Amino acid sequence: MERHGSESYFVVGEGLLGESVGGRERTLAPAAEAAAPPFRFSRMGPRGTQRQLTESNRKKVGNAMAAGGGGASQIPAGYTYLGQFIDHDLTFDKTNVMLGENVSPTQLLQARSPSLDLDSMYGASPTDPGSAKFYEADGLHLKMGKTAAVGGIPAKDGFDLPRGAGTTAAAKRQAVIPDPRNDENLAVAQSHLAFIRFHNRVVDTLPASVPPAQRFAQAREIVTKHYQWMLRTDYLPRICARRVVNSVFSGGRKAFEPGAGPTDVPTMPIEFSVAAFRLGHSMIRRAYNWNKIFDDGSGSLDLLFVFSGGSGDLGGGQRLPSNWIADFRRLYDFKEAGRANLAVPEGKFNRAMRIDTTLVTTLKDLPGFPVAEANLAFRNLTRANMVTLATGQQMVTFLKNKGVTLTKLTKAQIRDGNNGAELDALTQSQRAALVQDTPLWFYVLREAELNQGKLKGVGARIVAETFHRAMEGSQASIVRDPAWRPTLGPNKTTFRMVDLLLFAFEGKKILLAPLG
């Protein structure tokens, strides 16, 4: 598994916290680089209590969380990796693809700030020299790649990410996309490809009356606003209590940058990045019914990493083998759009694991890390400790003081949960420390566990407010344009991920599931 995540956080007002793994290559002239700080995080709530969990305690809690268990949810599994795609969109540093010395401090600051504008797919636009390679020669369509023929299945155009740059075999495998993290596993790679298809189809369906010079900008605005609408009305209500989402989007933010001007450059709260939005780790399955060939659970999580260009080697080739093309019918429920003809039997459909305090055992032994650090749960808890993240209890108090109505979990609820991580391996004093000062990530997941697998209270508020701010601060924004309504779904109020896929893949089974 590729180690893409930064272990350092530039927190506004505090400076750089922690150490970097690998670091980010300099892409701008030193003078321009110095004109603005790195990607800007902020602290929504207070600094954490000094009574942090010890390393021994974090290891025990991490082992308990990564022991498997929990249960399945009703959320289609595609939303797990849509969440990862969203996370990369939020945390994409556009300066990685911007070239030249004529980048203004304002541009540089915006390029290192979170927004939900799909810059992880668009880069810095087709007119930027560093991003032109992501586009076709017309400067309108994004490039797609061709799979490799295998086992009697021919090569298929448009079903892999674009690849082939570089001279070595390893370099040729790497996807030619702005954010290489979107090629770290096959599920997020195929999700990225679906968004490329969505953009390209929007370009193809623009009215002929749109002048050539305006066609890309207009297509991007249409794509971005439909994407944001889908997040607001489809993705967020699946993972968060709907009443919290509605409260934030109708009544505004109370805790995160509540007084910010709509066009001010946003920051990213570390409470979201380090804790609340790591909910997706608990949604990951050990294996998937990936397509007609890799069926009955044979699409293991390990293989989804192998058949990527970032964490694996595409099975030894330089392009994705055709037998690994995703069957989106197994990841999203098209019956929601009235397309029963695109449904697969329930036994072949993949549902995400419940959002709770458990992770599949596969995440206990991440490849490429020392044994002591290979447990993803331990790493998450350690990262929170590194940035002195507020505890769950501190965030409850903070949010209440901001006028948010919520109920603090009891010590018994934190200790016992609801069919989640069992803390029997902790000593009595260690359990007492955990329920007294609960790591925010664990607290958020325990909240969800006690709410049928949906974030509520602290977790839902952090996530909903961060999404709202990231949409507000985007160049194209449904928050700043509240009269906007979708035009590519079944009606003027509905646009879900299934509607996005139906539009992108022309509603055709042969495109959504090319292997049958």
Short mmCIF file of C-alpha atoms in Angstrom, two decimals:
data_model
loop_
_atom_site.label_atom_id
_atom_site.label_comp_id
_atom_site.label_asym_id
_atom_site.label_seq_id
_atom_site.Cartn_x
_atom_site.Cartn_y
_atom_site.Cartn_z
CA MET A 1 0.00 0.00 0.00
CA GLU A 2 1.44 3.32 -1.03
CA ARG A 3 2.24 5.69 1.78
CA HIS A 4 0.64 8.81 0.31
CA GLY A 5 -0.59 10.51 3.47
CA SER A 6 1.28 13.39 4.91
CA GLU A 7 2.19 12.98 8.55
CA SER A 8 2.45 16.73 9.02
CA TYR A 9 -0.20 19.41 9.34
CA PHE A 10 0.30 23.14 8.89
CA VAL A 11 -2.25 24.47 11.36
CA VAL A 12 -3.09 28.15 11.04
CA GLY A 13 -1.82 29.99 14.10
CA GLU A 14 0.25 27.03 15.29
CA GLY A 15 2.66 26.19 12.49
CA LEU A 16 3.79 22.75 11.39
CA LEU A 17 2.75 19.86 13.64
CA GLY A 18 4.41 16.48 13.33
CA GLU A 19 6.87 15.03 10.87
CA SER A 20 6.43 14.48 7.14
CA VAL A 21 6.76 11.11 5.45
CA GLY A 22 8.40 11.70 2.11
CA GLY A 23 7.26 15.28 1.84
CA ARG A 24 5.97 17.08 -1.23
CA GLU A 25 8.22 17.77 -4.16
CA ARG A 26 8.74 21.43 -4.92
CA THR A 27 6.88 22.36 -8.09
CA LEU A 28 7.14 26.14 -7.94
CA ALA A 29 10.04 28.55 -7.89
CA PRO A 30 11.38 29.07 -4.34
CA ALA A 31 10.15 32.68 -4.25
CA ALA A 32 6.61 31.61 -5.15
CA GLU A 33 6.84 28.65 -2.77
CA ALA A 34 7.63 31.03 0.08
CA ALA A 35 4.70 33.30 -0.72
CA ALA A 36 2.15 31.07 1.01
CA PRO A 37 2.15 28.31 3.62
CA PRO A 38 1.59 24.63 2.85
CA PHE A 39 -1.92 23.19 2.74
CA ARG A 40 -3.74 24.99 5.52
CA PHE A 41 -5.41 23.14 8.34
CA SER A 42 -7.15 24.81 11.25
CA ARG A 43 -8.50 23.84 14.63
CA MET A 44 -12.29 23.97 14.88
CA GLY A 45 -12.37 23.25 18.61
CA PRO A 46 -9.91 23.44 21.51
CA ARG A 47 -6.53 21.78 21.75
CA GLY A 48 -6.69 18.34 23.25
CA THR A 49 -6.40 17.46 26.87
CA GLN A 50 -2.95 16.64 28.16
CA ARG A 51 -4.25 13.28 29.37
CA GLN A 52 -3.61 11.55 26.06
CA LEU A 53 -3.78 7.79 25.68
CA THR A 54 -0.39 6.19 26.16
CA GLU A 55 1.20 4.29 23.28
CA SER A 56 0.42 1.00 25.03
CA ASN A 57 -3.21 2.01 25.41
CA ARG A 58 -3.41 3.13 21.77
CA LYS A 59 -2.08 -0.23 20.65
CA LYS A 60 -4.66 -2.10 22.69
CA VAL A 61 -7.50 0.08 21.46
CA GLY A 62 -6.19 -0.22 17.88
CA ASN A 63 -6.06 -4.01 18.16
CA ALA A 64 -9.61 -4.08 19.50
CA MET A 65 -10.83 -1.91 16.63
CA ALA A 66 -9.08 -3.94 13.93
CA ALA A 67 -10.25 -7.30 15.22
CA GLY A 68 -13.13 -7.44 12.72
CA GLY A 69 -16.75 -7.85 13.67
CA GLY A 70 -19.35 -5.15 13.52
CA GLY A 71 -21.79 -5.78 10.71
CA ALA A 72 -22.96 -4.84 7.25
CA SER A 73 -24.93 -1.69 6.56
CA GLN A 74 -27.57 -0.81 3.99
CA ILE A 75 -25.20 1.67 2.32
CA PRO A 76 -24.06 0.48 -1.14
CA ALA A 77 -20.33 -0.21 -1.05
CA GLY A 78 -19.55 2.29 -3.79
CA TYR A 79 -20.06 5.10 -1.28
CA THR A 80 -17.02 3.86 0.66
CA TYR A 81 -14.73 4.78 -2.22
CA LEU A 82 -16.75 7.79 -3.27
CA GLY A 83 -15.83 9.03 0.23
CA GLN A 84 -12.16 8.45 -0.49
CA PHE A 85 -12.48 10.30 -3.80
CA ILE A 86 -14.16 13.20 -1.94
CA ASP A 87 -11.42 13.26 0.69
CA HIS A 88 -8.77 13.57 -2.02
CA ASP A 89 -10.76 16.37 -3.65
CA LEU A 90 -10.88 18.23 -0.33
CA THR A 91 -7.19 17.80 0.45
CA PHE A 92 -5.73 18.13 -3.06
CA ASP A 93 -2.83 20.58 -3.25
CA LYS A 94 -3.13 22.07 -6.72
CA THR A 95 0.39 23.49 -6.56
CA ASN A 96 1.58 19.95 -7.36
CA VAL A 97 0.50 20.52 -10.96
CA MET A 98 0.83 24.31 -11.33
CA LEU A 99 3.92 25.37 -13.23
CA GLY A 100 5.83 28.60 -13.68
CA GLU A 101 6.89 31.56 -11.61
CA ASN A 102 3.92 33.76 -12.45
CA VAL A 103 1.63 32.27 -9.85
CA SER A 104 0.30 34.99 -7.57
CA PRO A 105 0.18 34.59 -3.78
CA THR A 106 -3.63 34.66 -4.00
CA GLN A 107 -3.67 31.83 -6.53
CA LEU A 108 -1.16 29.89 -4.48
CA LEU A 109 -3.20 30.26 -1.30
CA GLN A 110 -6.41 29.15 -3.04
CA ALA A 111 -4.55 26.22 -4.60
CA ARG A 112 -3.67 24.92 -1.16
CA SER A 113 -7.10 25.24 0.40
CA PRO A 114 -10.00 22.79 0.63
CA SER A 115 -12.95 23.11 -1.68
CA LEU A 116 -15.33 20.67 -3.33
CA ASP A 117 -14.56 21.64 -6.91
CA LEU A 118 -13.07 18.45 -8.40
CA ASP A 119 -9.61 19.96 -8.83
CA SER A 120 -8.21 16.49 -8.11
CA MET A 121 -9.66 15.62 -11.53
CA TYR A 122 -9.29 18.97 -13.35
CA GLY A 123 -5.90 20.03 -12.02
CA ALA A 124 -5.30 23.70 -12.68
CA SER A 125 -7.42 23.69 -15.89
CA PRO A 126 -6.40 22.79 -19.47
CA THR A 127 -4.77 26.19 -20.05
CA ASP A 128 -2.19 25.61 -17.31
CA PRO A 129 1.03 24.11 -18.73
CA GLY A 130 1.27 21.62 -15.88
CA SER A 131 -2.27 20.34 -16.35
CA ALA A 132 -2.52 20.18 -20.15
CA LYS A 133 -1.38 16.52 -20.10
CA PHE A 134 -4.65 15.48 -18.43
CA TYR A 135 -6.68 16.71 -21.42
CA GLU A 136 -7.27 15.71 -25.01
CA ALA A 137 -5.91 17.96 -27.72
CA ASP A 138 -9.22 19.82 -27.91
CA GLY A 139 -8.68 21.20 -24.40
CA LEU A 140 -12.20 20.15 -23.45
CA HIS A 141 -12.27 16.40 -22.84
CA LEU A 142 -10.30 14.66 -20.13
CA LYS A 143 -8.18 11.72 -21.23
CA MET A 144 -9.21 8.13 -20.57
CA GLY A 145 -7.14 4.98 -20.93
CA LYS A 146 -7.43 1.57 -22.56
CA THR A 147 -7.39 -1.73 -20.72
CA ALA A 148 -5.17 -4.67 -21.66
CA ALA A 149 -6.63 -7.75 -23.34
CA VAL A 150 -6.61 -10.83 -21.14
CA GLY A 151 -8.15 -14.31 -21.15
CA GLY A 152 -10.13 -13.77 -24.31
CA ILE A 153 -11.48 -10.39 -23.15
CA PRO A 154 -10.37 -7.73 -25.62
CA ALA A 155 -8.78 -4.41 -24.73
CA LYS A 156 -11.46 -1.84 -24.01
CA ASP A 157 -11.11 1.87 -24.63
CA GLY A 158 -12.25 4.21 -21.86
CA PHE A 159 -12.23 1.70 -19.00
CA ASP A 160 -8.86 2.49 -17.42
CA LEU A 161 -7.23 5.70 -16.27
CA PRO A 162 -4.84 7.23 -18.82
CA ARG A 163 -1.32 5.81 -18.44
CA GLY A 164 1.87 5.54 -20.47
CA ALA A 165 3.93 8.59 -19.54
CA GLY A 166 7.58 8.01 -18.68
CA THR A 167 10.19 5.57 -19.94
CA THR A 168 10.37 2.79 -17.34
CA ALA A 169 7.72 0.10 -16.90
CA ALA A 170 6.89 1.45 -13.45
CA ALA A 171 6.50 4.99 -14.77
CA LYS A 172 4.28 3.82 -17.62
CA ARG A 173 1.93 2.20 -15.09
CA GLN A 174 1.33 5.44 -13.23
CA ALA A 175 -1.95 7.15 -13.99
CA VAL A 176 -1.77 10.52 -15.75
CA ILE A 177 -4.16 12.30 -13.39
CA PRO A 178 -3.68 15.33 -11.13
CA ASP A 179 -3.93 13.39 -7.87
CA PRO A 180 -1.94 10.12 -7.89
CA ARG A 181 -3.75 9.07 -4.70
CA ASN A 182 -6.74 8.26 -6.89
CA ASP A 183 -4.81 5.34 -8.33
CA GLU A 184 -3.89 3.80 -4.99
CA ASN A 185 -6.67 1.19 -5.17
CA LEU A 186 -8.84 -0.02 -8.02
CA ALA A 187 -12.14 1.07 -6.47
CA VAL A 188 -11.16 4.74 -6.19
CA ALA A 189 -9.42 4.57 -9.59
CA GLN A 190 -12.60 3.35 -11.29
CA SER A 191 -14.57 6.00 -9.38
CA HIS A 192 -12.22 8.69 -10.71
CA LEU A 193 -12.71 7.30 -14.21
CA ALA A 194 -16.51 7.51 -13.79
CA PHE A 195 -16.17 11.22 -13.00
CA ILE A 196 -13.99 11.70 -16.09
CA ARG A 197 -16.75 10.07 -18.14
CA PHE A 198 -19.31 12.35 -16.48
CA HIS A 199 -17.34 15.44 -17.44
CA ASN A 200 -16.80 14.25 -21.00
CA ARG A 201 -20.50 13.47 -21.46
CA VAL A 202 -21.42 16.93 -20.17
CA VAL A 203 -19.05 18.45 -22.74
CA ASP A 204 -20.66 16.37 -25.48
CA THR A 205 -24.17 17.46 -24.53
CA LEU A 206 -23.53 21.21 -24.29
CA PRO A 207 -25.76 23.25 -26.61
CA ALA A 208 -24.11 24.23 -29.87
CA SER A 209 -24.84 27.84 -28.96
CA VAL A 210 -22.14 27.83 -26.25
CA PRO A 211 -19.09 29.64 -27.72
CA PRO A 212 -15.91 27.53 -28.01
CA ALA A 213 -14.04 29.76 -25.55
CA GLN A 214 -16.69 29.14 -22.89
CA ARG A 215 -17.37 25.43 -23.36
CA PHE A 216 -14.87 24.06 -20.83
CA ALA A 217 -15.76 26.56 -18.10
CA GLN A 218 -19.46 25.95 -18.58
CA ALA A 219 -19.02 22.17 -18.54
CA ARG A 220 -16.94 22.34 -15.38
CA GLU A 221 -19.53 24.48 -13.63
CA ILE A 222 -22.32 22.06 -14.57
CA VAL A 223 -20.26 19.07 -13.41
CA THR A 224 -19.19 20.71 -10.14
CA LYS A 225 -22.66 21.87 -9.12
CA HIS A 226 -24.22 18.49 -9.88
CA TYR A 227 -21.42 16.86 -7.88
CA GLN A 228 -22.08 19.16 -4.92
CA TRP A 229 -25.84 18.56 -5.14
CA MET A 230 -25.22 14.80 -5.07
CA LEU A 231 -23.00 15.19 -1.99
CA ARG A 232 -25.57 17.38 -0.23
CA THR A 233 -28.67 15.28 -1.00
CA ASP A 234 -27.36 11.74 -1.46
CA TYR A 235 -23.93 11.12 0.07
CA LEU A 236 -24.18 13.13 3.29
CA PRO A 237 -27.64 11.83 4.34
CA ARG A 238 -26.37 8.26 3.97
CA ILE A 239 -23.50 8.74 6.42
CA CYS A 240 -24.91 11.46 8.72
CA ALA A 241 -28.16 12.03 10.57
CA ARG A 242 -30.32 13.84 8.01
CA ARG A 243 -31.59 16.41 10.53
CA VAL A 244 -28.02 17.58 11.20
CA VAL A 245 -27.25 17.93 7.48
CA ASN A 246 -30.49 19.85 6.93
CA SER A 247 -29.81 22.07 9.93
CA VAL A 248 -26.37 23.09 8.64
CA PHE A 249 -27.39 23.64 5.02
CA SER A 250 -30.56 25.54 5.88
CA GLY A 251 -29.47 27.34 9.05
CA GLY A 252 -25.76 27.79 8.47
CA ARG A 253 -22.63 26.83 10.40
CA LYS A 254 -22.26 27.42 14.12
CA ALA A 255 -18.80 26.05 14.86
CA PHE A 256 -16.54 26.10 11.80
CA GLU A 257 -15.60 29.51 10.40
CA PRO A 258 -19.15 30.79 11.02
CA GLY A 259 -18.24 34.40 10.28
CA ALA A 260 -16.20 33.76 7.15
CA GLY A 261 -17.05 35.67 4.02
CA PRO A 262 -18.52 33.35 1.40
CA THR A 263 -15.60 33.87 -0.96
CA ASP A 264 -12.88 33.85 1.72
CA VAL A 265 -10.34 31.07 1.31
CA PRO A 266 -11.42 28.11 3.50
CA THR A 267 -9.22 26.04 5.77
CA MET A 268 -9.53 22.37 6.70
CA PRO A 269 -10.34 21.51 10.35
CA ILE A 270 -8.05 18.82 11.70
CA GLU A 271 -11.01 17.45 13.69
CA PHE A 272 -12.52 16.52 10.30
CA SER A 273 -9.36 15.32 8.58
CA VAL A 274 -7.80 13.41 11.47
CA ALA A 275 -10.97 12.05 13.06
CA ALA A 276 -14.52 12.55 11.81
CA PHE A 277 -14.02 11.84 8.10
CA ARG A 278 -11.97 8.76 8.82
CA LEU A 279 -15.37 7.10 9.19
CA GLY A 280 -14.72 5.50 5.80
CA HIS A 281 -12.11 3.17 7.26
CA SER A 282 -14.87 1.34 9.11
CA MET A 283 -16.92 0.96 5.89
CA ILE A 284 -14.27 -1.06 4.05
CA ARG A 285 -15.09 -4.69 3.29
CA ARG A 286 -12.56 -7.50 3.34
CA ALA A 287 -13.67 -8.61 -0.13
CA TYR A 288 -16.06 -7.68 -2.92
CA ASN A 289 -18.12 -9.31 -5.64
CA TRP A 290 -16.23 -7.10 -8.06
CA ASN A 291 -17.56 -8.22 -11.43
CA LYS A 292 -18.79 -11.32 -13.25
CA ILE A 293 -15.31 -12.88 -13.15
CA PHE A 294 -14.14 -11.94 -9.66
CA ASP A 295 -17.33 -12.95 -7.97
CA ASP A 296 -18.37 -14.61 -4.70
CA GLY A 297 -15.97 -12.46 -2.69
CA SER A 298 -12.92 -13.18 -4.85
CA GLY A 299 -12.35 -9.47 -5.41
CA SER A 300 -10.37 -9.17 -2.19
CA LEU A 301 -9.26 -5.86 -0.74
CA ASP A 302 -5.64 -6.91 -1.24
CA LEU A 303 -6.26 -7.46 -4.95
CA LEU A 304 -7.88 -4.04 -5.31
CA PHE A 305 -4.51 -2.63 -4.25
CA VAL A 306 -2.53 -4.99 -6.49
CA PHE A 307 -4.51 -3.94 -9.57
CA SER A 308 -3.70 -0.27 -9.21
CA GLY A 309 -0.74 1.70 -10.44
CA GLY A 310 -0.04 3.47 -7.17
CA SER A 311 0.01 0.67 -4.61
CA GLY A 312 0.42 -2.31 -6.94
CA ASP A 313 1.73 -3.20 -10.37
CA LEU A 314 -1.54 -3.77 -12.28
CA GLY A 315 -0.84 -7.49 -12.09
CA GLY A 316 2.50 -7.11 -13.86
CA GLY A 317 1.34 -5.18 -16.91
CA GLN A 318 1.28 -1.51 -17.82
CA ARG A 319 -2.50 -1.17 -18.09
CA LEU A 320 -5.45 -2.52 -16.14
CA PRO A 321 -6.35 -6.02 -17.37
CA SER A 322 -9.83 -6.06 -18.93
CA ASN A 323 -11.06 -8.67 -16.45
CA TRP A 324 -10.73 -6.13 -13.61
CA ILE A 325 -13.11 -3.49 -14.98
CA ALA A 326 -15.64 -2.55 -12.28
CA ASP A 327 -19.27 -3.62 -12.47
CA PHE A 328 -20.95 -0.52 -11.05
CA ARG A 329 -24.24 -2.42 -10.66
CA ARG A 330 -22.61 -4.30 -7.78
CA LEU A 331 -21.48 -1.08 -6.06
CA TYR A 332 -24.56 1.17 -6.47
CA ASP A 333 -28.24 0.30 -6.32
CA PHE A 334 -29.83 1.38 -9.61
CA LYS A 335 -33.25 0.31 -8.37
CA GLU A 336 -33.19 3.67 -6.54
CA ALA A 337 -33.47 5.27 -9.98
CA GLY A 338 -36.18 2.89 -11.13
CA ARG A 339 -33.74 0.87 -13.20
CA ALA A 340 -34.48 -2.66 -12.00
CA ASN A 341 -32.99 -3.90 -15.28
CA LEU A 342 -29.60 -2.77 -13.97
CA ALA A 343 -29.91 -4.52 -10.62
CA VAL A 344 -27.97 -7.63 -9.63
CA PRO A 345 -29.25 -10.29 -7.20
CA GLU A 346 -28.87 -9.23 -3.57
CA GLY A 347 -26.31 -11.98 -3.02
CA LYS A 348 -24.06 -10.39 -5.65
CA PHE A 349 -24.51 -6.82 -4.42
CA ASN A 350 -21.87 -5.24 -2.18
CA ARG A 351 -22.95 -3.28 0.86
CA ALA A 352 -20.50 -1.30 2.97
CA MET A 353 -19.66 -2.38 6.48
CA ARG A 354 -21.52 -0.49 9.18
CA ILE A 355 -19.98 2.78 10.37
CA ASP A 356 -18.83 1.74 13.83
CA THR A 357 -15.72 1.20 15.95
CA THR A 358 -14.60 -1.91 14.04
CA LEU A 359 -12.31 -2.31 11.04
CA VAL A 360 -11.81 -5.44 8.95
CA THR A 361 -8.80 -7.49 9.98
CA THR A 362 -7.05 -6.75 6.68
CA LEU A 363 -6.41 -3.21 7.99
CA LYS A 364 -4.50 -4.55 10.98
CA ASP A 365 -1.45 -5.43 8.91
CA LEU A 366 -0.85 -2.73 6.32
CA PRO A 367 2.01 -3.70 3.98
CA GLY A 368 5.04 -1.43 3.87
CA PHE A 369 4.98 -0.44 7.55
CA PRO A 370 6.89 -1.79 10.56
CA VAL A 371 4.81 -4.35 12.47
CA ALA A 372 4.28 -1.99 15.39
CA GLU A 373 2.84 0.68 13.06
CA ALA A 374 0.97 -1.51 10.56
CA ASN A 375 -2.42 -1.30 12.29
CA LEU A 376 -4.47 1.44 10.63
CA ALA A 377 -6.50 2.06 13.79
CA PHE A 378 -3.32 2.53 15.83
CA ARG A 379 -1.97 4.92 13.19
CA ASN A 380 -5.15 7.00 13.28
CA LEU A 381 -5.07 7.22 17.06
CA THR A 382 -1.37 8.13 17.02
CA ARG A 383 -1.87 10.83 14.42
CA ALA A 384 -4.58 12.42 16.58
CA ASN A 385 -2.22 12.29 19.55
CA MET A 386 0.50 13.93 17.45
CA VAL A 387 -1.65 17.00 16.70
CA THR A 388 -3.10 17.12 20.24
CA LEU A 389 -6.60 16.65 18.90
CA ALA A 390 -9.53 17.48 21.16
CA THR A 391 -11.27 14.55 22.79
CA GLY A 392 -14.86 13.64 22.05
CA GLN A 393 -15.94 15.11 25.38
CA GLN A 394 -14.13 18.39 24.70
CA MET A 395 -15.85 18.70 21.33
CA VAL A 396 -19.26 18.10 22.92
CA THR A 397 -18.65 20.98 25.33
CA PHE A 398 -17.28 23.19 22.56
CA LEU A 399 -20.24 22.58 20.24
CA LYS A 400 -22.78 23.09 23.02
CA ASN A 401 -21.17 26.44 23.78
CA LYS A 402 -21.67 27.33 20.12
CA GLY A 403 -25.39 26.67 20.38
CA VAL A 404 -25.45 23.14 18.92
CA THR A 405 -27.95 20.83 20.57
CA LEU A 406 -26.49 17.39 21.22
CA THR A 407 -26.21 14.76 23.93
CA LYS A 408 -22.90 13.55 25.36
CA LEU A 409 -22.34 9.79 25.32
CA THR A 410 -22.31 8.20 28.75
CA LYS A 411 -19.26 6.39 30.03
CA ALA A 412 -21.17 3.12 29.77
CA GLN A 413 -22.03 3.82 26.11
CA ILE A 414 -18.41 4.58 25.28
CA ARG A 415 -17.24 1.48 27.12
CA ASP A 416 -19.81 -1.00 25.81
CA GLY A 417 -21.00 0.36 22.47
CA ASN A 418 -23.36 -1.71 20.37
CA ASN A 419 -21.72 -4.77 18.82
CA GLY A 420 -18.55 -2.83 18.12
CA ALA A 421 -14.98 -2.89 19.41
CA GLU A 422 -14.68 -4.84 22.64
CA LEU A 423 -12.34 -3.33 25.21
CA ASP A 424 -11.85 -6.43 27.36
CA ALA A 425 -8.10 -6.49 26.68
CA LEU A 426 -7.66 -3.11 28.38
CA THR A 427 -7.01 -2.98 32.07
CA GLN A 428 -9.59 -1.34 34.28
CA SER A 429 -7.48 1.80 34.53
CA GLN A 430 -6.95 1.88 30.78
CA ARG A 431 -10.69 1.61 30.14
CA ALA A 432 -11.29 4.36 32.67
CA ALA A 433 -8.82 6.59 30.83
CA LEU A 434 -10.52 5.87 27.51
CA VAL A 435 -14.05 6.66 28.63
CA GLN A 436 -12.89 9.77 30.51
CA ASP A 437 -10.92 11.29 27.62
CA THR A 438 -12.04 9.51 24.48
CA PRO A 439 -10.08 9.98 21.24
CA LEU A 440 -12.32 11.93 18.88
CA TRP A 441 -12.19 9.32 16.09
CA PHE A 442 -13.28 6.54 18.46
CA TYR A 443 -15.97 8.79 19.94
CA VAL A 444 -17.42 9.69 16.53
CA LEU A 445 -17.53 6.02 15.50
CA ARG A 446 -19.13 5.02 18.82
CA GLU A 447 -21.81 7.66 18.22
CA ALA A 448 -22.55 6.14 14.82
CA GLU A 449 -22.52 2.63 16.23
CA LEU A 450 -25.24 3.65 18.67
CA ASN A 451 -27.23 5.31 15.85
CA GLN A 452 -27.70 2.42 13.39
CA GLY A 453 -24.43 3.20 11.63
CA LYS A 454 -24.91 6.91 10.90
CA LEU A 455 -22.89 9.77 12.32
CA LYS A 456 -24.81 11.88 14.81
CA GLY A 457 -23.98 14.53 17.36
CA VAL A 458 -20.32 15.54 17.26
CA GLY A 459 -19.38 13.53 14.18
CA ALA A 460 -22.31 14.63 12.03
CA ARG A 461 -21.83 18.29 12.94
CA ILE A 462 -18.11 18.30 12.10
CA VAL A 463 -18.66 16.58 8.76
CA ALA A 464 -21.71 18.61 7.67
CA GLU A 465 -20.13 21.97 8.58
CA THR A 466 -16.86 21.11 6.81
CA PHE A 467 -18.71 20.10 3.63
CA HIS A 468 -20.82 23.25 3.77
CA ARG A 469 -17.75 25.49 4.08
CA ALA A 470 -15.88 23.61 1.33
CA MET A 471 -18.84 24.07 -1.03
CA GLU A 472 -19.25 27.70 -0.05
CA GLY A 473 -15.60 28.42 -0.80
CA SER A 474 -15.57 26.68 -4.18
CA GLN A 475 -15.44 28.74 -7.36
CA ALA A 476 -18.71 27.13 -8.47
CA SER A 477 -20.97 26.75 -5.44
CA ILE A 478 -24.52 25.62 -4.79
CA VAL A 479 -24.24 27.26 -1.35
CA ARG A 480 -23.59 30.68 -2.88
CA ASP A 481 -26.13 29.98 -5.64
CA PRO A 482 -29.09 28.63 -3.64
CA ALA A 483 -31.50 28.97 -6.57
CA TRP A 484 -29.54 26.46 -8.66
CA ARG A 485 -31.20 23.11 -9.38
CA PRO A 486 -29.92 20.00 -11.19
CA THR A 487 -30.81 19.45 -14.83
CA LEU A 488 -29.24 16.04 -15.46
CA GLY A 489 -31.33 13.93 -13.10
CA PRO A 490 -34.93 12.69 -13.22
CA ASN A 491 -36.33 16.02 -11.98
CA LYS A 492 -35.27 19.45 -10.73
CA THR A 493 -34.61 18.32 -7.17
CA THR A 494 -33.03 14.89 -7.58
CA PHE A 495 -29.47 14.05 -8.53
CA ARG A 496 -27.90 11.04 -6.82
CA MET A 497 -24.74 9.09 -7.49
CA VAL A 498 -26.78 6.59 -9.51
CA ASP A 499 -28.05 9.46 -11.64
CA LEU A 500 -24.48 10.67 -12.18
CA LEU A 501 -23.44 7.18 -13.29
CA LEU A 502 -26.49 6.75 -15.53
CA PHE A 503 -25.67 10.01 -17.29
CA ALA A 504 -21.94 9.29 -17.51
CA PHE A 505 -22.45 5.77 -18.88
CA GLU A 506 -25.44 6.72 -21.07
CA GLY A 507 -27.72 4.43 -19.04
CA LYS A 508 -26.24 1.42 -20.84
CA LYS A 509 -25.55 -1.89 -19.13
CA ILE A 510 -22.73 -2.61 -21.58
CA LEU A 511 -20.90 0.45 -20.24
CA LEU A 512 -21.79 0.10 -16.55
CA ALA A 513 -20.97 -3.62 -16.57
CA PRO A 514 -18.97 -4.37 -19.73
CA LEU A 515 -18.14 -7.93 -18.65
CA GLY A 516 -21.83 -8.81 -18.35
#
